[in-house]
PDB file of N, CA and C in Angstrom:
ATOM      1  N   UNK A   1      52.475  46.234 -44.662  1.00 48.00           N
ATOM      2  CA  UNK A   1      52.595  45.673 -43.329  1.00 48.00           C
ATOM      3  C   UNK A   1      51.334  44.894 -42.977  1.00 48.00           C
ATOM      4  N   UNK A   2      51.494  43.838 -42.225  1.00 60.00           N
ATOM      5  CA  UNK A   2      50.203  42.647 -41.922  1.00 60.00           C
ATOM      6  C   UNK A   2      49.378  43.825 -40.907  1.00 60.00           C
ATOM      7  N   UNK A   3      48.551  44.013 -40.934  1.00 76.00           N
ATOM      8  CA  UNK A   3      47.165  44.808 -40.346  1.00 76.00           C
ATOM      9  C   UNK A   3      47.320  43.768 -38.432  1.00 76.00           C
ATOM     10  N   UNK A   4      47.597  44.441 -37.517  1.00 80.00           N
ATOM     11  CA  UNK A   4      47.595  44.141 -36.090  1.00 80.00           C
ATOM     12  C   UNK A   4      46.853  43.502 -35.265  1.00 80.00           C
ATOM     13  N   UNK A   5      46.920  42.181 -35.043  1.00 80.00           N
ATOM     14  CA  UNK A   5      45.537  42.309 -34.446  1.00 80.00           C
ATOM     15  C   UNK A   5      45.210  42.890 -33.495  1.00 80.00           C
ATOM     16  N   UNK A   6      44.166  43.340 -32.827  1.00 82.00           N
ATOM     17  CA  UNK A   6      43.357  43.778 -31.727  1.00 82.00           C
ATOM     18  C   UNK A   6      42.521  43.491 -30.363  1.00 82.00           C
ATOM     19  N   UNK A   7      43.022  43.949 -29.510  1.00 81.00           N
ATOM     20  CA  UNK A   7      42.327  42.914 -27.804  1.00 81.00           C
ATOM     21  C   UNK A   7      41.445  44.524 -27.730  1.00 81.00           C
ATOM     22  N   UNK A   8      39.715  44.394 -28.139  1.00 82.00           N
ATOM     23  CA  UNK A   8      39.083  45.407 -28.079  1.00 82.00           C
ATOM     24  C   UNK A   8      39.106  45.497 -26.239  1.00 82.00           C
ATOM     25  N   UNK A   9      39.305  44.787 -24.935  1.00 80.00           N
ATOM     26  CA  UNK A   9      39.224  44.725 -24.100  1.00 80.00           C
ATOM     27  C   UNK A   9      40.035  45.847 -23.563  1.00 80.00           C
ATOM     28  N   UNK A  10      41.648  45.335 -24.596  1.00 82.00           N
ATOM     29  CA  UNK A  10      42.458  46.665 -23.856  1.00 82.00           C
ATOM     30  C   UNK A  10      42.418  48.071 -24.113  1.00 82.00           C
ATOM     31  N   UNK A  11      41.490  48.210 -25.154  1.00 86.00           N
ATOM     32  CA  UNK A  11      41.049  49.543 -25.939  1.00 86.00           C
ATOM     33  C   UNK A  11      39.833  50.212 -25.443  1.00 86.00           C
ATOM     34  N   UNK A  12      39.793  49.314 -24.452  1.00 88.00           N
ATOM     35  CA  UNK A  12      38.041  50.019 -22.541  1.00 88.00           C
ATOM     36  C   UNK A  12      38.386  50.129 -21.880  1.00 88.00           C
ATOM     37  N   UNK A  13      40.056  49.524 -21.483  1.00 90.00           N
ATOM     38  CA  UNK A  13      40.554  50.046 -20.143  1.00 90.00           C
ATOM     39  C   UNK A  13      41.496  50.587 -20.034  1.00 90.00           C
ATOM     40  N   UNK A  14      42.708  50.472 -21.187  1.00 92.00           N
ATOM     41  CA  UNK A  14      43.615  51.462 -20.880  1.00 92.00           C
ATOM     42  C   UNK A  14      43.776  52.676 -19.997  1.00 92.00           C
ATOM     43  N   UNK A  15      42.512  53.439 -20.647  1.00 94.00           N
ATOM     44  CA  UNK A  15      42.347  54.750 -20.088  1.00 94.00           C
ATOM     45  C   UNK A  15      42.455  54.950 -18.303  1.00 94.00           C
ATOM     46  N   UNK A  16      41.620  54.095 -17.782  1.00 94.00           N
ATOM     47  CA  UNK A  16      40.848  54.180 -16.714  1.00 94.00           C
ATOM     48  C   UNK A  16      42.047  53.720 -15.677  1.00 94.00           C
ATOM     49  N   UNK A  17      43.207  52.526 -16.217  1.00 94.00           N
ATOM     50  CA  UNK A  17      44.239  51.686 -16.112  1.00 94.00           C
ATOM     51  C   UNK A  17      45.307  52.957 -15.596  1.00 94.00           C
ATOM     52  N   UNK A  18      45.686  53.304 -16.748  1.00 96.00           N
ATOM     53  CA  UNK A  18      46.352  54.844 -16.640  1.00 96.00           C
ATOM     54  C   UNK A  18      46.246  55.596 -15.739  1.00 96.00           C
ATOM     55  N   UNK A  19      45.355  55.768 -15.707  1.00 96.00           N
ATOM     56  CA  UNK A  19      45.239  56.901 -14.118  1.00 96.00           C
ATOM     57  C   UNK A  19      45.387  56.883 -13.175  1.00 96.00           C
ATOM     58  N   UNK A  20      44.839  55.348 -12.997  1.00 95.00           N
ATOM     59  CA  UNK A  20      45.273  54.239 -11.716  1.00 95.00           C
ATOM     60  C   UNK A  20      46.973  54.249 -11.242  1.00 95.00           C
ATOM     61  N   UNK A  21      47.474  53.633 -12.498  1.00 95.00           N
ATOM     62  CA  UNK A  21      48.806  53.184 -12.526  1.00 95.00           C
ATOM     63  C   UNK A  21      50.132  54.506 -12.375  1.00 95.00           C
ATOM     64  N   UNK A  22      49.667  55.611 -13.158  1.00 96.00           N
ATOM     65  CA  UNK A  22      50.119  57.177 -12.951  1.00 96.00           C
ATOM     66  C   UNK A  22      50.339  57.545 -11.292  1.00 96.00           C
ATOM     67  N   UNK A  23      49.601  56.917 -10.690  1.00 94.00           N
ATOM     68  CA  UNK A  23      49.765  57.170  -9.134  1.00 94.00           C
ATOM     69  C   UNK A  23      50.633  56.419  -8.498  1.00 94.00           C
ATOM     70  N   UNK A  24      50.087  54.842  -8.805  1.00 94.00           N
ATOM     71  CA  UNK A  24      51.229  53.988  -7.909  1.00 94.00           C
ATOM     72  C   UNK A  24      52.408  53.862  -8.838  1.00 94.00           C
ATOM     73  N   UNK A  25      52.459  54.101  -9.950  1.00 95.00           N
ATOM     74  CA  UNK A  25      54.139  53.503 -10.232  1.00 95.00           C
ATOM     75  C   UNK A  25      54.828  55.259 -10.526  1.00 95.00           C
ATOM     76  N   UNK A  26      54.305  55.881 -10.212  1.00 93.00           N
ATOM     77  CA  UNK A  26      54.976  57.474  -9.544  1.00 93.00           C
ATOM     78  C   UNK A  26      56.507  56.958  -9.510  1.00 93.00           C
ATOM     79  N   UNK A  27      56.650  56.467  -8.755  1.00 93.00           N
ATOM     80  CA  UNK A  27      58.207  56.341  -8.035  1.00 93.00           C
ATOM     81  C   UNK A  27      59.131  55.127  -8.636  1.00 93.00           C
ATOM     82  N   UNK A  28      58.332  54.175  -9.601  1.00 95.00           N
ATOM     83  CA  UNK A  28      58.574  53.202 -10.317  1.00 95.00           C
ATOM     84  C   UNK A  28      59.756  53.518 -11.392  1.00 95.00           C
ATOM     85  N   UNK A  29      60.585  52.619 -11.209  1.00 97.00           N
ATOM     86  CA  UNK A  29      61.688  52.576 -12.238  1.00 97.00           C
ATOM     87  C   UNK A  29      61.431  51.693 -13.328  1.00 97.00           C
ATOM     88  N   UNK A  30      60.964  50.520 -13.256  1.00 97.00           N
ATOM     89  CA  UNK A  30      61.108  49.628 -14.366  1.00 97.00           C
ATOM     90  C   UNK A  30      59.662  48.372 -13.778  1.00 97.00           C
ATOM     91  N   UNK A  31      58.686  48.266 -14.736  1.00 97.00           N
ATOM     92  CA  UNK A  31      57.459  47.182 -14.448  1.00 97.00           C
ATOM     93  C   UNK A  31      57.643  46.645 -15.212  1.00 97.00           C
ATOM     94  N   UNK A  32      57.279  45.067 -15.069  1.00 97.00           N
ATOM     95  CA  UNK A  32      57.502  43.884 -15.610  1.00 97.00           C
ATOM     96  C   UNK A  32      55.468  43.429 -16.113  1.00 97.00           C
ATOM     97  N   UNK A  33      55.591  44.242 -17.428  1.00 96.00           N
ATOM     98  CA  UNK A  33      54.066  43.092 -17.686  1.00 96.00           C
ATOM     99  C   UNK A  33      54.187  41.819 -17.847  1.00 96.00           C
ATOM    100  N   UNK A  34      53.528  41.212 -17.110  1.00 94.00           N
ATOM    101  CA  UNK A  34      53.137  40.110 -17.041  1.00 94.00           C
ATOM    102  C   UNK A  34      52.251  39.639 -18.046  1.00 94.00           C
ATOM    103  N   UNK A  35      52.191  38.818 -19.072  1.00 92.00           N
ATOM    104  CA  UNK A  35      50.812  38.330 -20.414  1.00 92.00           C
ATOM    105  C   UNK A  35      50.690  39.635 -21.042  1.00 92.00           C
ATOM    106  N   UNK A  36      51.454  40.111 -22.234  1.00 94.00           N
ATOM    107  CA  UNK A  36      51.318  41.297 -22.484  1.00 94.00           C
ATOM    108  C   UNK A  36      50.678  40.743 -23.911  1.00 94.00           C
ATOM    109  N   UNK A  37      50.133  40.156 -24.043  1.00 90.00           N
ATOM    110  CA  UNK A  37      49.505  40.335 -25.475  1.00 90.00           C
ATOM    111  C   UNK A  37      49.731  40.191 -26.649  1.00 90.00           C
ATOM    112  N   UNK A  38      48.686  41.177 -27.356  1.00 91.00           N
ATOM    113  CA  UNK A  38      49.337  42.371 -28.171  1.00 91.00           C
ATOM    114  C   UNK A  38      50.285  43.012 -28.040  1.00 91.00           C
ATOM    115  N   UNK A  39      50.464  43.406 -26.657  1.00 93.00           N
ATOM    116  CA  UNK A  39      51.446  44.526 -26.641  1.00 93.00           C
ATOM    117  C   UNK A  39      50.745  45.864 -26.449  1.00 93.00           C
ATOM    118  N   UNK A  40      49.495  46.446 -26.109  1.00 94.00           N
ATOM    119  CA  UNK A  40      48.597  47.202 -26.847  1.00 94.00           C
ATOM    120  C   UNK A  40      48.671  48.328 -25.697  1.00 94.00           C
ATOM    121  N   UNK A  41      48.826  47.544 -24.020  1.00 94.00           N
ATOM    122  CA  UNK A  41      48.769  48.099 -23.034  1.00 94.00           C
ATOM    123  C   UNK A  41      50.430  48.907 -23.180  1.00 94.00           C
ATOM    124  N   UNK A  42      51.421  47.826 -23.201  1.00 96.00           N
ATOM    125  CA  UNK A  42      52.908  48.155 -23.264  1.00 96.00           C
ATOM    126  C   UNK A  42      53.061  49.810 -24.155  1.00 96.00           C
ATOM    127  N   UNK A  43      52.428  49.660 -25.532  1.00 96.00           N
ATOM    128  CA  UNK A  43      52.356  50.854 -26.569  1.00 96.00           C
ATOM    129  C   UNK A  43      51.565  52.063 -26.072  1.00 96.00           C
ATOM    130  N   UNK A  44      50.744  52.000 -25.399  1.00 97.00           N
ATOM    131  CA  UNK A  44      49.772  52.813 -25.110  1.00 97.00           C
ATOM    132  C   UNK A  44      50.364  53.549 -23.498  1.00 97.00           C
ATOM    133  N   UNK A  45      50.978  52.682 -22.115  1.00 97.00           N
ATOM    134  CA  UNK A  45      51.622  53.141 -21.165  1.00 97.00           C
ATOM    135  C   UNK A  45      52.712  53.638 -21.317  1.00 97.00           C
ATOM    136  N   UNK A  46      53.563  52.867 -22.064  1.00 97.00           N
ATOM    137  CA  UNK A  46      55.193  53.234 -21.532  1.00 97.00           C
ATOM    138  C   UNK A  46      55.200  54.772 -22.384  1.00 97.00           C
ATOM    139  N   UNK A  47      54.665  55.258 -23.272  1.00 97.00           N
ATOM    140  CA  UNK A  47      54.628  56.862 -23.558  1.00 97.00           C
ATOM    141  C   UNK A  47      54.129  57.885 -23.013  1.00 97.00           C
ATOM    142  N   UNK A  48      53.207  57.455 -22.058  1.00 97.00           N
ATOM    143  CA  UNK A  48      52.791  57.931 -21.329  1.00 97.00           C
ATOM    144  C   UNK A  48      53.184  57.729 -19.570  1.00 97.00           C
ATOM    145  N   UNK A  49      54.298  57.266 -19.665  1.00 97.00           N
ATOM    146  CA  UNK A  49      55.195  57.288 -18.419  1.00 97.00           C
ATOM    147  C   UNK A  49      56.630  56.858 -18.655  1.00 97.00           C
ATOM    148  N   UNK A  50      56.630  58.144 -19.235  1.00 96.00           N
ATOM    149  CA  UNK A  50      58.326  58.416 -19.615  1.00 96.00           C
ATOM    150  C   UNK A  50      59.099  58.103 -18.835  1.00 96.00           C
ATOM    151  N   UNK A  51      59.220  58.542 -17.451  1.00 96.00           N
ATOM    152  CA  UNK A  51      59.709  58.172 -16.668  1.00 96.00           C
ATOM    153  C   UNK A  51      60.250  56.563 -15.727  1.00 96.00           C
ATOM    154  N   UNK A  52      59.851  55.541 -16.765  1.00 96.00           N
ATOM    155  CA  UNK A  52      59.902  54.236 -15.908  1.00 96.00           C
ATOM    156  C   UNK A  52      60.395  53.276 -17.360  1.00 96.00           C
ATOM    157  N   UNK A  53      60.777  52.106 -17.261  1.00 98.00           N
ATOM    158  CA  UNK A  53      60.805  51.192 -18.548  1.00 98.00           C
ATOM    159  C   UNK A  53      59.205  50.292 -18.293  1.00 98.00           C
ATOM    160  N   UNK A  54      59.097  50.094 -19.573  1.00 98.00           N
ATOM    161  CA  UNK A  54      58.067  49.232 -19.077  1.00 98.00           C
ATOM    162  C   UNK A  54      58.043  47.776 -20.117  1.00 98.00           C
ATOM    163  N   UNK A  55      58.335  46.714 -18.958  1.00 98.00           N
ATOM    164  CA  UNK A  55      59.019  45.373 -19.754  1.00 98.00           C
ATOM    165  C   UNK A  55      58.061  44.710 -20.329  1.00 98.00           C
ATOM    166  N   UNK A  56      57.763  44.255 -21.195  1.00 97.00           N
ATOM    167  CA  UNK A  56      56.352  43.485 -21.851  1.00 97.00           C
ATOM    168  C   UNK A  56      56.683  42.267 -21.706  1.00 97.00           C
ATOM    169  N   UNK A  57      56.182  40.927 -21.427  1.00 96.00           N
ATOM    170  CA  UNK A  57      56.464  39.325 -21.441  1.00 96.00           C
ATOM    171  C   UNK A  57      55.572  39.440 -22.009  1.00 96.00           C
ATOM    172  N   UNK A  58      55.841  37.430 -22.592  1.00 95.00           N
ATOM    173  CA  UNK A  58      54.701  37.042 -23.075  1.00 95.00           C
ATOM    174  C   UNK A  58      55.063  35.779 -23.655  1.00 95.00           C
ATOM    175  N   UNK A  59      54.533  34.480 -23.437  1.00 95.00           N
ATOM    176  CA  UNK A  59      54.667  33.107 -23.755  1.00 95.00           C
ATOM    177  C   UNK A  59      55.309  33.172 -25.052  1.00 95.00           C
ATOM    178  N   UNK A  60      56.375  32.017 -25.587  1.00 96.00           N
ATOM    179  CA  UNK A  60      57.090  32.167 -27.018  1.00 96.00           C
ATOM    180  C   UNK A  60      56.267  31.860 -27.661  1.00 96.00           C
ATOM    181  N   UNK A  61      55.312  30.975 -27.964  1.00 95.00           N
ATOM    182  CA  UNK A  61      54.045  31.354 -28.901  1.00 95.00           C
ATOM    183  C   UNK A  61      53.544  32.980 -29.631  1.00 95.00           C
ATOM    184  N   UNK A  62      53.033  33.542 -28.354  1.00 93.00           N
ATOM    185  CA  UNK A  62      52.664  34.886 -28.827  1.00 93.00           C
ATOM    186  C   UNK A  62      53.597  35.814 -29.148  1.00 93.00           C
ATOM    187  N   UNK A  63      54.980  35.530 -28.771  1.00 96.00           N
ATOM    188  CA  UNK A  63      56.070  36.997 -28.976  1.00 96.00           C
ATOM    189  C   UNK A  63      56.224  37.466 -30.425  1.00 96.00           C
ATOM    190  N   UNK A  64      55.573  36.415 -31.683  1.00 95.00           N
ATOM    191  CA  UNK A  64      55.315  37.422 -32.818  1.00 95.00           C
ATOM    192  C   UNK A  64      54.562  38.336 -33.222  1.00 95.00           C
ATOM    193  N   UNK A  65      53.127  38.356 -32.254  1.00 93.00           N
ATOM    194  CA  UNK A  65      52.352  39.135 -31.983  1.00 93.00           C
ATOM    195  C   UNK A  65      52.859  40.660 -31.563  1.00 93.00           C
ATOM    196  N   UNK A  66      53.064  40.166 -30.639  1.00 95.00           N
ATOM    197  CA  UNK A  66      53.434  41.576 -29.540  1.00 95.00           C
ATOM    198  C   UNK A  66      54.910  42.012 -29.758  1.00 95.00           C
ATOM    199  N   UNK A  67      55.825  41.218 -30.666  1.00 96.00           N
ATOM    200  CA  UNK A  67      56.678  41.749 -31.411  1.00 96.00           C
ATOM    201  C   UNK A  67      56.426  42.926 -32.379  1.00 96.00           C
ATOM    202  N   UNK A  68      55.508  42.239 -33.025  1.00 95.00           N
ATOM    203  CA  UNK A  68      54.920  43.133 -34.021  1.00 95.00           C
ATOM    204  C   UNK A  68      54.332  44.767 -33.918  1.00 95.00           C
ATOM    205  N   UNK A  69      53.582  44.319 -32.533  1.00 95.00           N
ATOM    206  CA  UNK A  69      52.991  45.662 -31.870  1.00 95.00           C
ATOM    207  C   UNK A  69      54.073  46.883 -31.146  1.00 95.00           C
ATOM    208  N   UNK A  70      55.279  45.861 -30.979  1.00 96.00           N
ATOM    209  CA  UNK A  70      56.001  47.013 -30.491  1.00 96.00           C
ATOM    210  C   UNK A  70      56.852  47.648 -31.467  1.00 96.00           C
ATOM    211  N   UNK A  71      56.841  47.117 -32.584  1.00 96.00           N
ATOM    212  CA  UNK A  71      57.425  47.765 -34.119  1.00 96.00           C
ATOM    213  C   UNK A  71      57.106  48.488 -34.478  1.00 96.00           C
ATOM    214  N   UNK A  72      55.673  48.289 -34.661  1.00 96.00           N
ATOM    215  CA  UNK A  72      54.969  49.511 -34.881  1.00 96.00           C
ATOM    216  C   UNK A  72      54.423  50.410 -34.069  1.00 96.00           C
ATOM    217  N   UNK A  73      55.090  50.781 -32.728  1.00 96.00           N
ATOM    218  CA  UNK A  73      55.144  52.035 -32.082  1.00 96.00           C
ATOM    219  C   UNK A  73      56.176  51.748 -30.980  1.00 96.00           C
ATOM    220  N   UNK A  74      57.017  51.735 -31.541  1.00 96.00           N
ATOM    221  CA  UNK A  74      58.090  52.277 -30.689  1.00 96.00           C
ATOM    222  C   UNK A  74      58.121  53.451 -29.704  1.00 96.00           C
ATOM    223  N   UNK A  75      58.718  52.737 -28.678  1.00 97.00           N
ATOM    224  CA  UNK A  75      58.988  54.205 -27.247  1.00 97.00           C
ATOM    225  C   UNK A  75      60.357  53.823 -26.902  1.00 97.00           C
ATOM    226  N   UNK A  76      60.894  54.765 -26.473  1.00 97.00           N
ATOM    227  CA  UNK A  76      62.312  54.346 -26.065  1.00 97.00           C
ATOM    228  C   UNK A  76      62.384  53.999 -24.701  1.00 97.00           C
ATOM    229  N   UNK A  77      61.293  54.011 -23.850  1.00 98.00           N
ATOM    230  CA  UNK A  77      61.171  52.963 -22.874  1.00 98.00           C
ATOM    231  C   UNK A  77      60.618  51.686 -22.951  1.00 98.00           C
ATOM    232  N   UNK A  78      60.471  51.142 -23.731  1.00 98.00           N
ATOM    233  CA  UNK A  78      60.007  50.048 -24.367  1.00 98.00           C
ATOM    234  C   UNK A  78      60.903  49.006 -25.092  1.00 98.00           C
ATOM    235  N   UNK A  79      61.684  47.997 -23.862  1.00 97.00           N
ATOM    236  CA  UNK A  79      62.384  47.744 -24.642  1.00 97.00           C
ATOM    237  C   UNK A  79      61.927  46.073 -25.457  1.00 97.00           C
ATOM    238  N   UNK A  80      62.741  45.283 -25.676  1.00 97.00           N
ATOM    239  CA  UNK A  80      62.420  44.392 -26.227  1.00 97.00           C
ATOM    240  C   UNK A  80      61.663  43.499 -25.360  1.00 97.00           C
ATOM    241  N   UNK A  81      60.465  42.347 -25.832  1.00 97.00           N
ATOM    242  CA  UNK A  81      59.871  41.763 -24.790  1.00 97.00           C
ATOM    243  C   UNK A  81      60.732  40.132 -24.075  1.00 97.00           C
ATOM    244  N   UNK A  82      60.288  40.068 -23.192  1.00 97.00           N
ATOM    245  CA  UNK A  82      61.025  38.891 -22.703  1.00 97.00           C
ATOM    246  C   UNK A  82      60.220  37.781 -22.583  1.00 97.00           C
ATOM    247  N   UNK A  83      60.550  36.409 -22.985  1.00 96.00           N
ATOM    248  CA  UNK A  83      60.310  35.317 -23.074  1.00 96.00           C
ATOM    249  C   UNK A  83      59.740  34.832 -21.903  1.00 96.00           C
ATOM    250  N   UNK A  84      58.419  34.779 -21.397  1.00 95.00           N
ATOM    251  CA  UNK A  84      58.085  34.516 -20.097  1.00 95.00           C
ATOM    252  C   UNK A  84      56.719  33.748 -20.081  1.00 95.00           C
ATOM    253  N   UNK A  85      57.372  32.611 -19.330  1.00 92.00           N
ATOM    254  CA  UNK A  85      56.025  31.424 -19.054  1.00 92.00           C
ATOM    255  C   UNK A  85      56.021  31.055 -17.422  1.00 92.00           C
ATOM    256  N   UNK A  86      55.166  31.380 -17.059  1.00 87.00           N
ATOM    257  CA  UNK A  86      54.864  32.105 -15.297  1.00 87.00           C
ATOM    258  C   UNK A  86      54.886  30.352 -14.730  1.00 87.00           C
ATOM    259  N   UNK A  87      54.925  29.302 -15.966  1.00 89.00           N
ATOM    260  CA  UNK A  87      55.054  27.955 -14.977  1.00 89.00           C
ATOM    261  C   UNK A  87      56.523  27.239 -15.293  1.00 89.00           C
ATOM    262  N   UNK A  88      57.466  28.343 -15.605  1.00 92.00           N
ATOM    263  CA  UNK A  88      58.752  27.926 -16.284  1.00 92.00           C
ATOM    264  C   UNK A  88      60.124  28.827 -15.053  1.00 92.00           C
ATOM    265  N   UNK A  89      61.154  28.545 -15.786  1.00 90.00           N
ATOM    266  CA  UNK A  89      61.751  29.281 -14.681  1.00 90.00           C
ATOM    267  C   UNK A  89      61.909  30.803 -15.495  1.00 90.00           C
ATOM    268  N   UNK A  90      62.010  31.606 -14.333  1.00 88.00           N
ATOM    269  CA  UNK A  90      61.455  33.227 -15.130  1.00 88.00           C
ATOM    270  C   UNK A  90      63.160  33.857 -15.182  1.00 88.00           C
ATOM    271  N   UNK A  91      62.786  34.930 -16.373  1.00 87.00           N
ATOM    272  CA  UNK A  91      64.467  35.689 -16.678  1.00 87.00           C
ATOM    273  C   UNK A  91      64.785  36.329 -15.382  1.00 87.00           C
ATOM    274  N   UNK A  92      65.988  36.006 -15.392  1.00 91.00           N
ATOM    275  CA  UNK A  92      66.745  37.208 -14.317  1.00 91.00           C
ATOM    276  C   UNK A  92      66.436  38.701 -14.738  1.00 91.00           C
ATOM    277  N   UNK A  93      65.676  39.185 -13.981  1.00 92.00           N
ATOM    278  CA  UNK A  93      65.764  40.860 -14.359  1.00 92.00           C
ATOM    279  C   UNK A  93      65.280  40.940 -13.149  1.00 92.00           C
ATOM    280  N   UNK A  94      66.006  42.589 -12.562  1.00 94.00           N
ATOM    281  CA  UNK A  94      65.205  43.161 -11.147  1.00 94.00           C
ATOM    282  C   UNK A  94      63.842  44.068 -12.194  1.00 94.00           C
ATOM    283  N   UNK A  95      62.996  44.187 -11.322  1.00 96.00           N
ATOM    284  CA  UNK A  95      61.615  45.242 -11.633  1.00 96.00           C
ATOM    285  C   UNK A  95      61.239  45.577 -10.198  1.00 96.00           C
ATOM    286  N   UNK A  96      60.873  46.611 -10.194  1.00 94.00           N
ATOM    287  CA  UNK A  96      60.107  47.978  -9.313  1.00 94.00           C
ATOM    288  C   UNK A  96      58.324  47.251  -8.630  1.00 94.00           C
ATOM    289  N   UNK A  97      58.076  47.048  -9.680  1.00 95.00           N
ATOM    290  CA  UNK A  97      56.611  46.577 -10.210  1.00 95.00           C
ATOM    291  C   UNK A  97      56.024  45.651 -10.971  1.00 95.00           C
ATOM    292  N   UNK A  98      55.142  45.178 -10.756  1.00 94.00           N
ATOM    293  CA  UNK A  98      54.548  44.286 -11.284  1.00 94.00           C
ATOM    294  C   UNK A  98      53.256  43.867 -11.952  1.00 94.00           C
ATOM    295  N   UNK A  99      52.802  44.183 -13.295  1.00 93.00           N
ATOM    296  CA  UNK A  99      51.494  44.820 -14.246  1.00 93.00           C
ATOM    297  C   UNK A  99      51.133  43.426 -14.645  1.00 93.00           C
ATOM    298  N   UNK A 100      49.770  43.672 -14.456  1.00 91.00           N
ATOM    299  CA  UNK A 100      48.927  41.973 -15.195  1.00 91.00           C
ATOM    300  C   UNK A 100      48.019  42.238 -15.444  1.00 91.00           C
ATOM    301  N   UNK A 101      47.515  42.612 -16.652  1.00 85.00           N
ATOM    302  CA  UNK A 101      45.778  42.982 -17.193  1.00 85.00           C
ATOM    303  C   UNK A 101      45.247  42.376 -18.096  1.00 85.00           C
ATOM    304  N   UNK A 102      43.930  41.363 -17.654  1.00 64.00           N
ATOM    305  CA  UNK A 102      43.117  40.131 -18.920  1.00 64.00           C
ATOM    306  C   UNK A 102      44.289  39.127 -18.826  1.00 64.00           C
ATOM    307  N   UNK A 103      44.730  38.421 -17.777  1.00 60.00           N
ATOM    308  CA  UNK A 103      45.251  37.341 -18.260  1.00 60.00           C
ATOM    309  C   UNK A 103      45.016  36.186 -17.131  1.00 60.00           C
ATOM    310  N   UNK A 104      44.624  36.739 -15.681  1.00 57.00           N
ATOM    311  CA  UNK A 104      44.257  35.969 -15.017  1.00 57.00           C
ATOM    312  C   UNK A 104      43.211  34.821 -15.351  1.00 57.00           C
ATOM    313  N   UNK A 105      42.163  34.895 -16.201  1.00 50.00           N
ATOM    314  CA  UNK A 105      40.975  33.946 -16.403  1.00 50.00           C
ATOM    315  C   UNK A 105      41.920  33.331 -17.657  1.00 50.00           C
ATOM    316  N   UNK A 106      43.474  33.603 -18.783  1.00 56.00           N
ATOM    317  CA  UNK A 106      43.529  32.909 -19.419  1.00 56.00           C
ATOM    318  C   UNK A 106      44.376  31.993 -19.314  1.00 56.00           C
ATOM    319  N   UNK A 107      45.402  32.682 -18.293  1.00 53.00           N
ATOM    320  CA  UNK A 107      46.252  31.466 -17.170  1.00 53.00           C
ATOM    321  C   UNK A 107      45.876  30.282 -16.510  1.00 53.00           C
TER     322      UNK A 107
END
């Protein structure tokens, strides 16, 4: 298997992210990441909040990336990522919530 690449950024905040997010999306059914990457945040939350789906986007450029990342760790709240360019017209899906981490300065 091709070796993953790595956003060492999301591997300093996850943690701290988590604890945060454990509170407000409590009552959350389904969050829509917004610039998901890797995927690294998507792999690392949605198992750790069983309780909610958690949708990964990400420009069609990168979705082999963060394809990749969600292959290799699958959650069964995790479902496939969706094709999303925030200056395009966006997929029909309802979401609860709304997740965006490291992408504001690359937008």
């Amino acid at each position: 298997m091709t070796e993953l690449r790595s956003a060492p950024a999301t591997e300093r905040n996850r943690g701290p992210i988590l604890a945060e997010i454990t509170h407000l999306f409590g009552e959350t059914q389904t969050v829509l990441e917004i610039g998901s990457g890797t995927g690294q945040h998507g792999v690392f939350f949605a198992p750790n909040l069983p309780h909610l789906t958690w949708q990964t986007s990400e420009v069609a450029a990168n979705l082999p990336l963060l394809k990749r990342w969600l292959l290799a760790h699958p959650s069964a709240n995790l479902p496939p990522p969706l094709n999303l360019d925030v200056d395009a017209s966006w997929p029909d899906i309802e979401v609860d919530a709304v997740f965006s981490a490291n992408t504001a300065h690359i937008m």
